[in-house]
């Protein structure tokens, strides 16, 4: 069983990656995507998207981080992949799932699921740029509007030399609307030989088992489920749904606030904390109570009074 923390742009940044992976249970984590254009990026761009590269490409608890690239410019995808790995990324993940209109308009992300040949060319270019021991993975959705090209896309990614494929069990059209269609993953599982990592709406130990049963793979990527319940990976490993005490989560929130306060403007810190509490309240009644206090809050002073010192 392998459990991966999902890339989540604007949500699972370096701070949240540190706090969630510190709870244990994750084999690796994928960075927020770096949108590749037609030129190689300077090192600072890689360090911005993945500050862990300054510490051996690992989070503080030692979980390897894999940089995710998004784009279709072959030469530039290859050269940027090479540079990310030289800087310490543990492999390269390629994004074929982003539903954003802006990203898709520039022919990046999920729009490429309309063109299996392009997927093949992008993955081949990145694969050819990296020595074999370096892992190249891809992350796709079930399709763009429908699943008609789902198996062709998966096969193209495999034929191009990807080592692993993660599939978010929804089409681009379905965006994030529940349910995730895990049974489609079973069809992909039967069609390719490389490891398949199931993704989408795995938010509990029970979800994990139901997904594994129909997807036919034990490897999963956890996104929002781990943001709601940072101990989820460990619970899945232990096969035990336990209630995580607020006394475990509350210090993480304090730490999050304090780290953010040192790195981004106060107004943005307030927004980021509210964003996380909004997820946490789905699993923790104490977070719901905190949410009621902070939901309309804009002042960093009040937030500082609530979260400035660790309550242990
Ligand atoms: C806020 C947010 C940002 C995301 N950013 C990325 C991203 O940068 N790259 C990517 O491949 N997927 C991204 N995703 C998709 C997730 O990785 C994942 O596939 C999706 O949320 C379904 O899994 P989940 O139900 O476990 O969250 C994002 C999802 C969310 C909610």
mmCIF file of C-alpha atoms and ligand atoms in Angstrom:
data_model
loop_
_atom_site.group_PDB
_atom_site.id
_atom_site.type_symbol
_atom_site.label_atom_id
_atom_site.label_comp_id
_atom_site.label_asym_id
_atom_site.label_seq_id
_atom_site.Cartn_x
_atom_site.Cartn_y
_atom_site.Cartn_z
ATOM 1 C CA UNK A 1 0.000 0.000 0.000
ATOM 2 C CA UNK A 2 1.264 3.456 -0.907
ATOM 3 C CA UNK A 3 -0.376 6.644 0.279
ATOM 4 C CA UNK A 4 0.416 9.953 -1.350
ATOM 5 C CA UNK A 5 -0.539 13.473 -0.335
ATOM 6 C CA UNK A 6 -2.145 15.167 -3.356
ATOM 7 C CA UNK A 7 -1.000 18.347 -5.046
ATOM 8 C CA UNK A 8 -3.436 21.139 -4.177
ATOM 9 C CA UNK A 9 -2.603 24.550 -5.553
ATOM 10 C CA UNK A 10 -3.306 27.364 -3.107
ATOM 11 C CA UNK A 11 -4.144 24.876 -0.349
ATOM 12 C CA UNK A 12 -1.407 22.291 0.263
ATOM 13 C CA UNK A 13 1.490 24.738 0.258
ATOM 14 C CA UNK A 14 4.815 24.101 1.970
ATOM 15 C CA UNK A 15 3.319 24.842 5.409
ATOM 16 C CA UNK A 16 0.360 22.500 5.103
ATOM 17 C CA UNK A 17 2.555 19.823 3.492
ATOM 18 C CA UNK A 18 4.887 20.032 6.493
ATOM 19 C CA UNK A 19 2.093 19.810 9.065
ATOM 20 C CA UNK A 20 0.133 17.034 7.362
ATOM 21 C CA UNK A 21 3.111 14.817 6.492
ATOM 22 C CA UNK A 22 4.337 15.217 10.090
ATOM 23 C CA UNK A 23 1.274 13.200 11.144
ATOM 24 C CA UNK A 24 2.862 10.246 9.350
ATOM 25 C CA UNK A 25 1.656 7.607 6.919
ATOM 26 C CA UNK A 26 2.539 9.300 3.619
ATOM 27 C CA UNK A 27 5.030 7.776 1.167
ATOM 28 C CA UNK A 28 5.496 10.982 -0.757
ATOM 29 C CA UNK A 29 3.799 14.250 -1.583
ATOM 30 C CA UNK A 30 3.331 16.032 -4.903
ATOM 31 C CA UNK A 31 3.943 19.796 -5.056
ATOM 32 C CA UNK A 32 1.505 22.385 -6.364
ATOM 33 C CA UNK A 33 1.835 22.567 -10.151
ATOM 34 C CA UNK A 34 4.437 24.650 -11.908
ATOM 35 C CA UNK A 35 3.089 25.906 -15.210
ATOM 36 C CA UNK A 36 5.774 25.407 -17.830
ATOM 37 C CA UNK A 37 5.961 27.820 -20.749
ATOM 38 C CA UNK A 38 8.494 27.893 -23.550
ATOM 39 C CA UNK A 39 11.666 28.483 -21.569
ATOM 40 C CA UNK A 40 13.649 27.047 -18.677
ATOM 41 C CA UNK A 41 12.860 28.610 -15.303
ATOM 42 C CA UNK A 42 15.496 30.057 -12.966
ATOM 43 C CA UNK A 43 16.078 28.088 -9.757
ATOM 44 C CA UNK A 44 14.140 30.566 -7.623
ATOM 45 C CA UNK A 45 10.909 29.584 -9.409
ATOM 46 C CA UNK A 46 11.398 25.945 -8.374
ATOM 47 C CA UNK A 47 12.269 27.022 -4.837
ATOM 48 C CA UNK A 48 9.123 29.157 -4.656
ATOM 49 C CA UNK A 49 6.815 26.339 -5.660
ATOM 50 C CA UNK A 50 8.721 23.743 -3.668
ATOM 51 C CA UNK A 51 10.809 25.246 -0.844
ATOM 52 C CA UNK A 52 11.537 21.693 0.334
ATOM 53 C CA UNK A 53 14.129 21.526 -2.481
ATOM 54 C CA UNK A 54 16.388 23.515 -0.145
ATOM 55 C CA UNK A 55 16.258 20.611 2.333
ATOM 56 C CA UNK A 56 16.939 17.606 0.128
ATOM 57 C CA UNK A 57 13.482 17.641 -1.448
ATOM 58 C CA UNK A 58 11.840 16.404 1.753
ATOM 59 C CA UNK A 59 9.353 17.816 4.216
ATOM 60 C CA UNK A 60 10.629 18.302 7.755
ATOM 61 C CA UNK A 61 9.424 14.818 8.721
ATOM 62 C CA UNK A 62 11.421 13.314 5.829
ATOM 63 C CA UNK A 63 8.610 12.708 3.312
ATOM 64 C CA UNK A 64 9.946 13.012 -0.265
ATOM 65 C CA UNK A 65 8.405 15.737 -2.425
ATOM 66 C CA UNK A 66 7.855 15.336 -6.168
ATOM 67 C CA UNK A 67 7.568 18.485 -8.268
ATOM 68 C CA UNK A 68 4.538 18.625 -10.555
ATOM 69 C CA UNK A 69 4.851 20.223 -13.990
ATOM 70 C CA UNK A 70 1.979 21.326 -16.215
ATOM 71 C CA UNK A 71 2.371 22.194 -19.877
ATOM 72 C CA UNK A 72 2.780 20.842 -23.382
ATOM 73 C CA UNK A 73 5.977 22.466 -24.663
ATOM 74 C CA UNK A 74 8.133 19.379 -25.123
ATOM 75 C CA UNK A 75 11.598 20.908 -24.952
ATOM 76 C CA UNK A 76 10.721 23.108 -22.049
ATOM 77 C CA UNK A 77 8.930 20.344 -20.095
ATOM 78 C CA UNK A 78 12.065 18.232 -20.536
ATOM 79 C CA UNK A 79 14.559 20.904 -19.507
ATOM 80 C CA UNK A 80 12.495 22.059 -16.516
ATOM 81 C CA UNK A 81 12.007 18.456 -15.400
ATOM 82 C CA UNK A 82 15.750 17.957 -15.530
ATOM 83 C CA UNK A 83 16.380 21.093 -13.513
ATOM 84 C CA UNK A 84 13.776 20.205 -10.864
ATOM 85 C CA UNK A 85 15.406 16.814 -10.377
ATOM 86 C CA UNK A 86 18.898 18.339 -10.263
ATOM 87 C CA UNK A 87 17.624 20.638 -7.497
ATOM 88 C CA UNK A 88 16.395 17.645 -5.475
ATOM 89 C CA UNK A 89 12.885 16.741 -6.615
ATOM 90 C CA UNK A 90 12.094 13.070 -6.001
ATOM 91 C CA UNK A 91 10.858 12.386 -9.507
ATOM 92 C CA UNK A 92 8.534 14.421 -11.698
ATOM 93 C CA UNK A 93 4.747 14.342 -11.854
ATOM 94 C CA UNK A 94 2.944 15.662 -14.937
ATOM 95 C CA UNK A 95 -0.446 17.321 -14.565
ATOM 96 C CA UNK A 96 -3.139 16.241 -17.052
ATOM 97 C CA UNK A 97 -6.025 17.015 -14.727
ATOM 98 C CA UNK A 98 -6.218 20.739 -14.026
ATOM 99 C CA UNK A 99 -9.759 21.924 -14.963
ATOM 100 C CA UNK A 100 -9.002 25.659 -14.895
ATOM 101 C CA UNK A 101 -10.282 27.496 -17.972
ATOM 102 C CA UNK A 102 -7.214 29.728 -18.123
ATOM 103 C CA UNK A 103 -4.846 26.783 -17.877
ATOM 104 C CA UNK A 104 -6.835 24.742 -20.410
ATOM 105 C CA UNK A 105 -6.967 27.698 -22.841
ATOM 106 C CA UNK A 106 -3.180 27.627 -22.999
ATOM 107 C CA UNK A 107 -3.339 23.891 -23.746
ATOM 108 C CA UNK A 108 -2.263 22.652 -20.326
ATOM 109 C CA UNK A 109 -3.915 20.329 -17.794
ATOM 110 C CA UNK A 110 -7.135 18.406 -18.508
ATOM 111 C CA UNK A 111 -7.643 19.777 -22.027
ATOM 112 C CA UNK A 112 -4.808 17.496 -23.173
ATOM 113 C CA UNK A 113 -7.036 14.514 -22.357
ATOM 114 C CA UNK A 114 -8.636 15.180 -25.739
ATOM 115 C CA UNK A 115 -5.331 14.249 -27.386
ATOM 116 C CA UNK A 116 -3.756 10.942 -26.316
ATOM 117 C CA UNK A 117 -0.927 11.552 -28.807
ATOM 118 C CA UNK A 118 -0.001 14.780 -27.051
ATOM 119 C CA UNK A 119 0.011 13.020 -23.681
ATOM 120 C CA UNK A 120 2.351 10.468 -25.231
ATOM 121 C CA UNK A 121 4.688 13.147 -26.565
ATOM 122 C CA UNK A 122 4.813 15.133 -23.310
ATOM 123 C CA UNK A 123 5.490 12.080 -21.137
ATOM 124 C CA UNK A 124 8.066 10.745 -23.647
ATOM 125 C CA UNK A 125 9.922 14.062 -23.656
ATOM 126 C CA UNK A 126 10.133 14.173 -19.862
ATOM 127 C CA UNK A 127 11.024 10.469 -19.651
ATOM 128 C CA UNK A 128 13.819 10.858 -22.205
ATOM 129 C CA UNK A 129 15.287 13.805 -20.285
ATOM 130 C CA UNK A 130 15.679 11.866 -17.033
ATOM 131 C CA UNK A 131 17.751 8.811 -16.167
ATOM 132 C CA UNK A 132 15.669 5.686 -15.607
ATOM 133 C CA UNK A 133 15.866 5.508 -11.811
ATOM 134 C CA UNK A 134 14.154 8.890 -11.599
ATOM 135 C CA UNK A 135 10.412 8.327 -11.371
ATOM 136 C CA UNK A 136 8.153 9.971 -13.932
ATOM 137 C CA UNK A 137 4.481 9.887 -13.009
ATOM 138 C CA UNK A 138 1.376 11.434 -14.512
ATOM 139 C CA UNK A 139 -1.919 12.502 -13.002
ATOM 140 C CA UNK A 140 -5.047 12.525 -15.135
ATOM 141 C CA UNK A 141 -8.817 12.634 -14.872
ATOM 142 C CA UNK A 142 -11.226 10.135 -16.464
ATOM 143 C CA UNK A 143 -11.517 12.397 -19.484
ATOM 144 C CA UNK A 144 -12.473 15.889 -20.577
ATOM 145 C CA UNK A 145 -16.231 15.812 -21.284
ATOM 146 C CA UNK A 146 -16.638 12.036 -21.026
ATOM 147 C CA UNK A 147 -14.631 8.848 -20.570
ATOM 148 C CA UNK A 148 -14.423 7.908 -24.272
ATOM 149 C CA UNK A 149 -10.633 8.387 -24.422
ATOM 150 C CA UNK A 150 -9.924 7.235 -20.857
ATOM 151 C CA UNK A 151 -8.246 3.943 -21.762
ATOM 152 C CA UNK A 152 -6.380 5.461 -24.720
ATOM 153 C CA UNK A 153 -5.029 8.209 -22.467
ATOM 154 C CA UNK A 154 -3.887 5.755 -19.796
ATOM 155 C CA UNK A 155 -2.277 3.527 -22.436
ATOM 156 C CA UNK A 156 -0.509 6.508 -24.049
ATOM 157 C CA UNK A 157 0.945 7.545 -20.710
ATOM 158 C CA UNK A 158 2.148 4.000 -20.048
ATOM 159 C CA UNK A 159 3.574 3.543 -23.567
ATOM 160 C CA UNK A 160 5.518 6.797 -23.195
ATOM 161 C CA UNK A 161 7.393 5.316 -20.248
ATOM 162 C CA UNK A 162 5.642 6.699 -17.171
ATOM 163 C CA UNK A 163 6.375 4.680 -14.034
ATOM 164 C CA UNK A 164 3.062 5.407 -12.318
ATOM 165 C CA UNK A 165 -0.344 6.837 -13.128
ATOM 166 C CA UNK A 166 -2.640 8.613 -10.694
ATOM 167 C CA UNK A 167 -6.248 9.016 -11.764
ATOM 168 C CA UNK A 168 -8.708 11.453 -10.196
ATOM 169 C CA UNK A 169 -11.938 9.534 -10.766
ATOM 170 C CA UNK A 170 -13.875 12.344 -12.450
ATOM 171 C CA UNK A 171 -13.930 13.989 -15.851
ATOM 172 C CA UNK A 172 -13.013 17.633 -16.277
ATOM 173 C CA UNK A 173 -16.719 18.344 -16.827
ATOM 174 C CA UNK A 174 -17.488 16.824 -13.425
ATOM 175 C CA UNK A 175 -14.886 19.087 -11.791
ATOM 176 C CA UNK A 176 -15.177 18.229 -8.065
ATOM 177 C CA UNK A 177 -18.835 17.218 -7.937
ATOM 178 C CA UNK A 178 -19.436 14.056 -5.879
ATOM 179 C CA UNK A 179 -19.374 11.154 -6.294
ATOM 180 C CA UNK A 180 -15.955 10.109 -7.564
ATOM 181 C CA UNK A 181 -16.404 7.277 -10.070
ATOM 182 C CA UNK A 182 -14.013 4.739 -8.563
ATOM 183 C CA UNK A 183 -15.404 1.861 -10.664
ATOM 184 C CA UNK A 184 -13.898 3.491 -13.794
ATOM 185 C CA UNK A 185 -10.479 3.050 -12.197
ATOM 186 C CA UNK A 186 -11.070 -0.698 -12.285
ATOM 187 C CA UNK A 187 -11.308 -0.487 -16.100
ATOM 188 C CA UNK A 188 -8.026 1.413 -16.259
ATOM 189 C CA UNK A 189 -6.437 -1.087 -13.859
ATOM 190 C CA UNK A 190 -7.304 -3.898 -16.250
ATOM 191 C CA UNK A 191 -5.894 -1.975 -19.228
ATOM 192 C CA UNK A 192 -2.392 -0.971 -18.058
ATOM 193 C CA UNK A 193 0.436 -2.652 -16.176
ATOM 194 C CA UNK A 194 2.122 0.261 -14.397
ATOM 195 C CA UNK A 195 1.047 1.028 -10.828
ATOM 196 C CA UNK A 196 -2.279 2.853 -10.652
ATOM 197 C CA UNK A 197 -2.938 5.295 -7.844
ATOM 198 C CA UNK A 198 -6.609 5.934 -7.097
ATOM 199 C CA UNK A 199 -7.724 9.437 -6.215
ATOM 200 C CA UNK A 200 -10.933 11.285 -5.435
ATOM 201 C CA UNK A 201 -13.141 11.557 -2.343
ATOM 202 C CA UNK A 202 -11.212 9.146 -0.116
ATOM 203 C CA UNK A 203 -11.998 10.777 3.207
ATOM 204 C CA UNK A 204 -12.210 7.854 5.644
ATOM 205 C CA UNK A 205 -10.938 4.327 6.249
ATOM 206 C CA UNK A 206 -14.255 3.093 4.982
ATOM 207 C CA UNK A 207 -13.923 5.095 1.737
ATOM 208 C CA UNK A 208 -10.453 3.611 1.288
ATOM 209 C CA UNK A 209 -11.780 0.054 1.430
ATOM 210 C CA UNK A 210 -14.716 0.783 -0.852
ATOM 211 C CA UNK A 211 -12.413 2.427 -3.377
ATOM 212 C CA UNK A 212 -9.830 -0.375 -3.276
ATOM 213 C CA UNK A 213 -12.511 -2.946 -3.875
ATOM 214 C CA UNK A 214 -13.751 -1.432 -7.123
ATOM 215 C CA UNK A 215 -10.550 0.237 -8.342
ATOM 216 C CA UNK A 216 -8.444 -2.891 -7.919
ATOM 217 C CA UNK A 217 -5.442 -1.024 -6.556
ATOM 218 C CA UNK A 218 -4.308 -0.520 -2.962
ATOM 219 C CA UNK A 219 -2.380 2.672 -3.742
ATOM 220 C CA UNK A 220 -4.194 5.930 -3.134
ATOM 221 C CA UNK A 221 -3.690 9.666 -3.242
ATOM 222 C CA UNK A 222 -5.412 11.677 -0.520
ATOM 223 C CA UNK A 223 -6.326 15.305 -1.104
ATOM 224 C CA UNK A 224 -9.069 17.137 0.742
ATOM 225 C CA UNK A 225 -9.624 14.118 3.000
ATOM 226 C CA UNK A 226 -6.181 14.663 4.526
ATOM 227 C CA UNK A 227 -6.784 18.400 4.848
ATOM 228 C CA UNK A 228 -9.992 17.664 6.800
ATOM 229 C CA UNK A 229 -8.377 14.886 8.797
ATOM 230 C CA UNK A 230 -4.562 15.158 8.850
ATOM 231 C CA UNK A 231 -4.247 11.738 10.550
ATOM 232 C CA UNK A 232 -6.146 9.972 7.731
ATOM 233 C CA UNK A 233 -3.116 8.235 6.171
ATOM 234 C CA UNK A 234 -2.180 6.684 9.508
ATOM 235 C CA UNK A 235 -5.750 5.621 10.160
ATOM 236 C CA UNK A 236 -5.851 3.863 6.782
ATOM 237 C CA UNK A 237 -2.551 2.107 7.521
ATOM 238 C CA UNK A 238 -3.789 1.006 10.932
ATOM 239 C CA UNK A 239 -7.184 0.108 9.435
ATOM 240 C CA UNK A 240 -8.768 1.928 12.319
ATOM 241 C CA UNK A 241 -11.099 4.908 12.268
ATOM 242 C CA UNK A 242 -10.293 6.709 15.454
ATOM 243 C CA UNK A 243 -11.494 10.114 16.520
ATOM 244 C CA UNK A 244 -8.548 12.477 16.351
ATOM 245 C CA UNK A 245 -8.569 14.647 19.433
ATOM 246 C CA UNK A 246 -8.684 18.384 18.889
ATOM 247 C CA UNK A 247 -5.619 18.563 21.162
ATOM 248 C CA UNK A 248 -3.695 16.926 18.276
ATOM 249 C CA UNK A 249 -5.012 19.291 15.603
ATOM 250 C CA UNK A 250 -5.125 22.585 17.475
ATOM 251 C CA UNK A 251 -1.305 22.944 17.786
ATOM 252 C CA UNK A 252 -1.038 22.376 14.029
ATOM 253 C CA UNK A 253 -3.383 25.280 13.420
ATOM 254 C CA UNK A 254 -1.381 27.516 15.753
ATOM 255 C CA UNK A 255 1.807 26.502 14.029
ATOM 256 C CA UNK A 256 0.211 27.176 10.621
ATOM 257 C CA UNK A 257 -0.819 30.679 11.680
ATOM 258 C CA UNK A 258 2.591 31.462 13.130
ATOM 259 C CA UNK A 259 4.491 30.234 10.064
ATOM 260 C CA UNK A 260 2.196 32.103 7.693
ATOM 261 C CA UNK A 261 2.529 35.286 9.742
ATOM 262 C CA UNK A 262 6.253 35.224 9.090
ATOM 263 C CA UNK A 263 5.949 34.735 5.347
ATOM 264 C CA UNK A 264 2.852 36.382 3.827
ATOM 265 C CA UNK A 265 0.837 39.596 4.420
ATOM 266 C CA UNK A 266 -1.547 39.497 7.454
ATOM 267 C CA UNK A 267 -4.687 39.694 5.309
ATOM 268 C CA UNK A 268 -3.620 36.638 3.301
ATOM 269 C CA UNK A 269 -2.794 34.751 6.524
ATOM 270 C CA UNK A 270 -6.347 35.275 7.761
ATOM 271 C CA UNK A 271 -7.745 33.901 4.495
ATOM 272 C CA UNK A 272 -5.483 30.852 4.553
ATOM 273 C CA UNK A 273 -6.350 29.964 8.146
ATOM 274 C CA UNK A 274 -10.056 30.337 7.429
ATOM 275 C CA UNK A 275 -9.606 28.089 4.392
ATOM 276 C CA UNK A 276 -8.094 25.298 6.515
ATOM 277 C CA UNK A 277 -10.578 25.682 9.379
ATOM 278 C CA UNK A 278 -13.379 25.422 6.819
ATOM 279 C CA UNK A 279 -12.029 21.951 5.915
ATOM 280 C CA UNK A 280 -11.222 20.923 9.508
ATOM 281 C CA UNK A 281 -14.754 21.696 10.683
ATOM 282 C CA UNK A 282 -16.006 18.820 8.539
ATOM 283 C CA UNK A 283 -14.188 16.396 10.872
ATOM 284 C CA UNK A 284 -13.828 18.241 14.164
ATOM 285 C CA UNK A 285 -16.677 19.901 16.128
ATOM 286 C CA UNK A 286 -14.137 22.194 17.814
ATOM 287 C CA UNK A 287 -13.175 23.553 14.407
ATOM 288 C CA UNK A 288 -16.867 24.228 13.715
ATOM 289 C CA UNK A 289 -16.989 26.325 16.898
ATOM 290 C CA UNK A 290 -13.843 28.190 15.823
ATOM 291 C CA UNK A 291 -15.317 28.682 12.345
ATOM 292 C CA UNK A 292 -18.363 30.421 13.819
ATOM 293 C CA UNK A 293 -16.044 32.925 15.487
ATOM 294 C CA UNK A 294 -13.691 33.564 12.554
ATOM 295 C CA UNK A 295 -15.842 33.176 9.431
ATOM 296 C CA UNK A 296 -16.504 36.934 9.105
ATOM 297 C CA UNK A 297 -13.159 37.899 10.598
ATOM 298 C CA UNK A 298 -10.725 40.001 8.604
ATOM 299 C CA UNK A 299 -8.489 41.290 11.354
ATOM 300 C CA UNK A 300 -5.175 39.604 11.918
ATOM 301 C CA UNK A 301 -5.117 40.952 15.508
ATOM 302 C CA UNK A 302 -8.154 38.907 16.476
ATOM 303 C CA UNK A 303 -6.717 35.879 14.722
ATOM 304 C CA UNK A 304 -3.457 36.447 16.534
ATOM 305 C CA UNK A 305 -5.284 36.545 19.847
ATOM 306 C CA UNK A 306 -6.961 33.241 18.998
ATOM 307 C CA UNK A 307 -3.998 31.467 17.451
ATOM 308 C CA UNK A 308 -0.922 33.431 18.448
ATOM 309 C CA UNK A 309 0.155 31.133 21.245
ATOM 310 C CA UNK A 310 0.024 27.351 21.218
ATOM 311 C CA UNK A 311 -2.752 26.089 23.499
ATOM 312 C CA UNK A 312 -1.534 22.768 24.793
HETATM 313 C C1 LIG B 1 -7.713 23.546 -3.928
HETATM 314 C C2 LIG B 1 -7.269 22.444 -4.852
HETATM 315 C C3 LIG B 1 -6.134 22.599 -5.618
HETATM 316 C C4 LIG B 1 -5.705 21.561 -6.469
HETATM 317 N N1 LIG B 1 -4.524 21.711 -7.160
HETATM 318 C C5 LIG B 1 -4.050 20.666 -7.891
HETATM 319 C C6 LIG B 1 -2.759 20.729 -8.510
HETATM 320 O O1 LIG B 1 -2.014 21.706 -8.375
HETATM 321 N N2 LIG B 1 -2.372 19.654 -9.253
HETATM 322 C C7 LIG B 1 -3.157 18.532 -9.403
HETATM 323 O O2 LIG B 1 -2.742 17.597 -10.085
HETATM 324 N N3 LIG B 1 -4.350 18.447 -8.796
HETATM 325 C C8 LIG B 1 -4.803 19.479 -8.050
HETATM 326 N N4 LIG B 1 -5.993 19.351 -7.393
HETATM 327 C C9 LIG B 1 -6.758 18.079 -7.473
HETATM 328 C C10 LIG B 1 -6.366 17.165 -6.302
HETATM 329 O O3 LIG B 1 -5.012 16.798 -6.365
HETATM 330 C C11 LIG B 1 -7.225 15.887 -6.308
HETATM 331 O O4 LIG B 1 -7.024 15.227 -7.535
HETATM 332 C C12 LIG B 1 -8.728 16.210 -6.156
HETATM 333 O O5 LIG B 1 -8.946 17.149 -5.139
HETATM 334 C C13 LIG B 1 -9.522 14.930 -5.827
HETATM 335 O O6 LIG B 1 -9.012 14.291 -4.695
HETATM 336 P P1 LIG B 1 -9.613 14.507 -3.204
HETATM 337 O O7 LIG B 1 -11.092 14.239 -3.296
HETATM 338 O O8 LIG B 1 -8.861 13.506 -2.370
HETATM 339 O O9 LIG B 1 -9.357 15.939 -2.825
HETATM 340 C C14 LIG B 1 -6.455 20.373 -6.560
HETATM 341 C C15 LIG B 1 -7.615 20.226 -5.789
HETATM 342 C C16 LIG B 1 -8.025 21.243 -4.936
HETATM 343 C C17 LIG B 1 -9.268 21.042 -4.103
#
